[in-house]
Amino acid sequence: MARPTVFITGATSGFGLATARYFAQEGYALIITGRREERLRKLADELSQLAPVHFAAMDVRHIEQVQQTISELPLPFKNIEVLVNNAGLALGASSADQAKLSDWHTMIETNVTGLVNVTHALLPILKQQPKASIINLASIAANWAYPGSHVYGASKAFVAQFSRNLRSDFAGTGIRVTSLEPGLSESEFSLVRFNGDQAKYNAIYEQTNPLQPEDIAEIIGWIAQQPAHININSLEVMPTSQAWDNFKVIKQNTNNIIA
């Protein structure tokens, strides 16, 4: 029997890297993708000791690269059973009026357009499988507004709603769809958000005991390995140090208000 295959975007760091290692240990064949070819090559060398690995450098924002990667998959890697749409990013944490428009565009192109590109290109393959899973990495920012989230949170809300809509389209078929919504997590993701500022990165995680990429990888594996009749629609997960405590009441000076 052929091994089931998992297709992972953004596999060069963070959740994607940990997820690739998890599925390799579980005996899946791996297709690992990302923009940094040297990191992919190194990871493929590491994981090929455990499982078959195919890697492809691609940018999910560019549909031509996505389609070429999928069209050139070697035959042993074509029975893709699990798609992990992990590629995504946040840029900046300032208020909307101080944000760069270019950062907004990059987040939309990666978190929304990129996820749509990969999903659409792989649906014909996923539909052929007796059981298939699409696991989309959203965020608690999809559900809860907070200062500095603006386009990032909106893009993740798209991911969550897109997941629900796909779930509706494929109800009764072999395709399951999940929106996975992590909270505070420690990974290179945050370093990118703060433009490489290590001090800001450290301040975010100080005394928080955040989620680790390995935690999310194990949850992704658990979702994918549920029996075929079970669909995890959405799953929000936070570290115990985090809760819904970011709502602010701003007291205003009303002395000058005329009734």
Coordinates of C-alpha atoms in Angstrom, one line a residue:
M1 CA 0.0 0.0 0.0
A2 CA 1.3 3.4 -0.9
R3 CA 2.1 5.8 1.9
P4 CA -0.3 8.7 2.3
T5 CA 1.3 12.0 1.3
V6 CA 1.1 15.4 3.1
F7 CA 1.7 18.6 1.3
I8 CA 3.0 21.4 3.6
T9 CA 3.4 25.1 2.7
G10 CA 5.8 27.3 4.6
A11 CA 7.8 24.3 5.7
T12 CA 11.1 26.1 6.3
S13 CA 10.4 27.4 9.8
G14 CA 7.9 27.4 12.7
F15 CA 4.7 25.4 12.5
G16 CA 5.5 24.1 9.0
L17 CA 9.0 22.8 10.0
A18 CA 7.6 21.1 13.1
T19 CA 4.7 19.6 11.1
A20 CA 7.1 18.2 8.5
R21 CA 9.1 16.5 11.2
Y22 CA 5.9 15.1 12.9
F23 CA 4.5 13.5 9.7
A24 CA 7.9 12.1 8.8
Q25 CA 7.9 10.3 12.1
E26 CA 4.4 9.1 11.4
G27 CA 5.5 7.5 8.2
Y28 CA 3.9 9.9 5.7
A29 CA 5.5 10.8 2.4
L30 CA 6.2 14.5 2.4
I31 CA 6.0 17.3 0.0
I32 CA 7.6 20.3 1.6
T33 CA 7.5 23.8 0.1
G34 CA 8.7 27.3 0.9
R35 CA 10.6 30.2 -0.6
R36 CA 14.0 29.3 0.9
E37 CA 15.4 26.5 -1.2
E38 CA 18.5 25.9 0.9
R39 CA 16.4 25.4 4.0
L40 CA 14.2 23.0 2.2
R41 CA 17.1 21.0 0.9
K42 CA 18.6 20.7 4.4
L43 CA 15.2 19.6 5.8
A44 CA 14.7 17.1 3.1
D45 CA 18.1 15.6 3.8
E46 CA 17.2 15.3 7.5
L47 CA 13.8 13.8 7.0
S48 CA 14.6 11.4 4.2
Q49 CA 16.1 9.1 6.8
L50 CA 12.5 8.6 8.0
A51 CA 10.3 9.0 5.0
P52 CA 10.2 9.8 1.3
V53 CA 10.6 13.5 0.8
H54 CA 10.0 15.8 -2.2
F55 CA 10.8 19.5 -1.9
A56 CA 10.0 22.4 -4.1
A57 CA 10.9 26.1 -3.7
M58 CA 7.8 28.2 -4.5
D59 CA 6.1 31.3 -3.5
V60 CA 2.4 30.7 -2.8
R61 CA 1.6 34.2 -4.0
H62 CA 2.5 33.2 -7.6
I63 CA -0.1 30.9 -9.1
E64 CA 2.3 29.9 -11.9
Q65 CA 4.9 28.6 -9.4
V66 CA 2.2 26.7 -7.5
Q67 CA 0.7 25.0 -10.6
Q68 CA 4.2 24.1 -11.9
T69 CA 5.2 22.6 -8.6
I70 CA 2.0 20.4 -8.5
S71 CA 2.2 19.4 -12.2
E72 CA 5.8 18.3 -11.7
L73 CA 5.2 16.1 -8.7
P74 CA 6.8 12.6 -9.1
L75 CA 4.3 9.8 -9.3
P76 CA 5.0 8.3 -5.8
F77 CA 3.9 11.7 -4.3
K78 CA 0.7 12.2 -6.2
N79 CA -1.7 10.6 -3.7
I80 CA -1.9 13.7 -1.4
E81 CA -4.2 13.0 1.5
V82 CA -3.3 16.0 3.7
L83 CA -2.9 19.6 2.8
V84 CA -1.5 21.9 5.5
N85 CA -1.9 25.5 4.4
N86 CA 0.7 26.9 6.8
A87 CA 2.4 29.6 4.7
G88 CA 1.5 33.0 6.2
L89 CA 2.9 36.0 8.0
A90 CA 2.2 39.1 10.0
L91 CA 4.0 42.4 9.4
G92 CA 4.0 45.2 11.9
A93 CA 2.0 45.7 15.1
S94 CA 1.5 49.4 15.0
S95 CA -1.9 51.0 14.6
A96 CA -3.5 51.1 11.2
D97 CA -2.7 54.8 10.6
Q98 CA 1.0 54.0 11.1
A99 CA 1.1 50.7 9.0
K100 CA 2.8 50.4 5.7
L101 CA 0.4 49.8 2.8
S102 CA 3.0 47.5 1.2
D103 CA 2.8 45.3 4.4
W104 CA -0.9 45.1 4.1
H105 CA -0.6 44.0 0.5
T106 CA 2.0 41.4 1.4
M107 CA -0.2 39.9 4.1
I108 CA -3.2 39.7 1.8
E109 CA -1.2 38.2 -1.0
T110 CA 0.3 35.6 1.3
N111 CA -2.4 34.8 3.8
V112 CA -5.3 35.0 1.4
T113 CA -4.3 34.7 -2.2
G114 CA -1.5 32.2 -1.5
L115 CA -3.8 29.9 0.5
V116 CA -6.5 30.1 -2.2
N117 CA -3.9 29.4 -4.9
V118 CA -2.6 26.2 -3.3
T119 CA -6.1 24.9 -2.3
H120 CA -7.6 25.4 -5.7
A121 CA -4.7 23.7 -7.4
L122 CA -4.8 20.7 -5.2
L123 CA -8.5 20.1 -5.0
P124 CA -8.6 17.7 -8.0
I125 CA -6.0 15.5 -6.3
L126 CA -7.6 15.6 -2.9
K127 CA -11.0 14.7 -4.3
Q128 CA -9.6 11.5 -5.6
Q129 CA -8.6 10.2 -2.2
P130 CA -10.9 8.1 0.0
K131 CA -10.1 10.4 2.9
A132 CA -8.5 13.8 2.7
S133 CA -7.9 16.7 5.0
I134 CA -7.4 20.4 4.4
I135 CA -5.9 22.0 7.5
N136 CA -5.8 25.8 7.3
L137 CA -3.7 27.8 9.7
A138 CA -5.8 30.7 10.9
S139 CA -5.3 32.4 14.2
I140 CA -7.2 33.6 17.3
A141 CA -6.9 37.0 15.4
A142 CA -9.6 35.6 13.1
N143 CA -12.0 35.7 16.1
W144 CA -10.8 38.4 18.4
A145 CA -9.8 42.0 17.5
Y146 CA -6.8 43.6 19.1
P147 CA -4.8 46.7 18.5
G148 CA -2.3 46.3 15.7
S149 CA -4.1 43.4 14.1
H150 CA -5.9 45.3 11.3
V151 CA -5.1 43.5 8.0
Y152 CA -3.5 40.4 9.7
G153 CA -6.6 39.6 11.7
A154 CA -8.8 40.3 8.7
S155 CA -6.8 38.0 6.5
K156 CA -7.1 35.2 9.1
A157 CA -10.8 35.8 9.4
F158 CA -10.9 35.1 5.7
V159 CA -9.0 31.8 6.3
A160 CA -11.5 30.8 9.0
Q161 CA -14.6 31.6 6.9
F162 CA -13.1 30.1 3.7
S163 CA -12.6 26.9 5.7
R164 CA -16.2 26.8 6.8
N165 CA -17.4 27.5 3.2
L166 CA -15.2 24.7 1.8
R167 CA -16.6 22.4 4.5
S168 CA -20.1 23.2 3.3
D169 CA -19.1 22.5 -0.3
F170 CA -17.6 19.1 0.5
A171 CA -20.0 17.8 3.2
G172 CA -20.7 14.1 2.6
T173 CA -17.5 13.6 0.6
G174 CA -14.1 12.4 1.7
I175 CA -12.7 15.9 2.1
R176 CA -12.5 17.3 5.6
V177 CA -11.7 20.9 6.3
T178 CA -10.4 22.5 9.5
S179 CA -9.6 26.0 10.6
L180 CA -6.8 25.8 13.2
E181 CA -6.6 29.0 15.3
P182 CA -3.5 29.2 17.5
G183 CA -2.9 31.9 20.1
L184 CA 0.4 33.2 21.4
S185 CA 3.1 31.0 19.8
E186 CA 6.9 31.2 19.9
S187 CA 8.4 31.0 16.4
E188 CA 10.3 32.9 13.7
F189 CA 6.8 34.3 12.7
S190 CA 7.1 36.9 15.5
L191 CA 10.6 37.9 14.6
V192 CA 9.4 38.6 11.0
R193 CA 6.5 40.6 12.4
F194 CA 8.9 42.8 14.3
N195 CA 11.3 43.2 11.4
G196 CA 14.0 41.2 13.1
D197 CA 13.9 43.2 16.3
Q198 CA 15.1 40.6 18.9
A199 CA 14.2 42.9 21.9
K200 CA 10.6 43.2 20.8
Y201 CA 10.5 39.5 20.1
N202 CA 11.8 38.7 23.6
A203 CA 9.4 41.1 25.3
I204 CA 6.4 39.3 23.8
Y205 CA 7.3 36.0 25.3
E206 CA 8.8 37.0 28.6
Q207 CA 7.2 34.9 31.4
T208 CA 4.4 33.6 29.1
N209 CA 5.2 30.0 28.4
P210 CA 3.8 30.3 24.9
L211 CA 2.7 27.5 22.5
Q212 CA 5.6 25.9 20.6
P213 CA 5.6 24.8 17.0
E214 CA 5.8 21.2 18.1
D215 CA 2.5 21.7 20.1
I216 CA 0.7 22.8 16.9
A217 CA 2.3 20.1 14.8
E218 CA 0.9 17.4 17.1
I219 CA -2.5 19.0 16.9
I220 CA -2.3 19.1 13.1
G221 CA -1.4 15.4 13.2
W222 CA -4.3 14.6 15.5
I223 CA -6.7 16.3 13.2
A224 CA -5.5 14.5 10.1
Q225 CA -5.5 11.1 11.8
Q226 CA -9.1 11.3 13.0
P227 CA -11.4 8.5 11.6
A228 CA -12.9 9.4 8.2
H229 CA -16.4 10.2 9.6
I230 CA -15.0 12.9 11.9
N231 CA -14.4 16.5 10.8
I232 CA -12.8 19.0 13.2
N233 CA -14.5 22.2 11.9
S234 CA -12.4 24.7 13.9
L235 CA -10.1 24.5 16.8
E236 CA -8.9 27.5 18.8
V237 CA -6.0 26.9 21.1
M238 CA -4.1 29.2 23.5
P239 CA -1.4 28.8 26.1
T240 CA -2.8 28.9 29.6
S241 CA -1.1 32.2 30.1
Q242 CA -3.4 33.8 27.5
A243 CA -7.1 34.6 27.6
W244 CA -9.6 37.2 26.3
D245 CA -8.3 40.1 28.3
N246 CA -7.4 42.6 25.7
F247 CA -10.6 44.6 25.5
K248 CA -10.0 48.1 26.6
V249 CA -12.3 50.8 28.0
I250 CA -11.0 54.3 27.2
K251 CA -12.2 57.0 29.5
Q252 CA -12.8 60.2 27.7
N253 CA -13.0 63.7 29.0
T254 CA -16.6 64.8 28.8
N255 CA -16.3 68.2 30.4
N256 CA -16.6 69.9 27.1
I257 CA -19.6 68.0 25.8
I258 CA -22.7 70.1 25.4
A259 CA -26.0 68.3 25.8

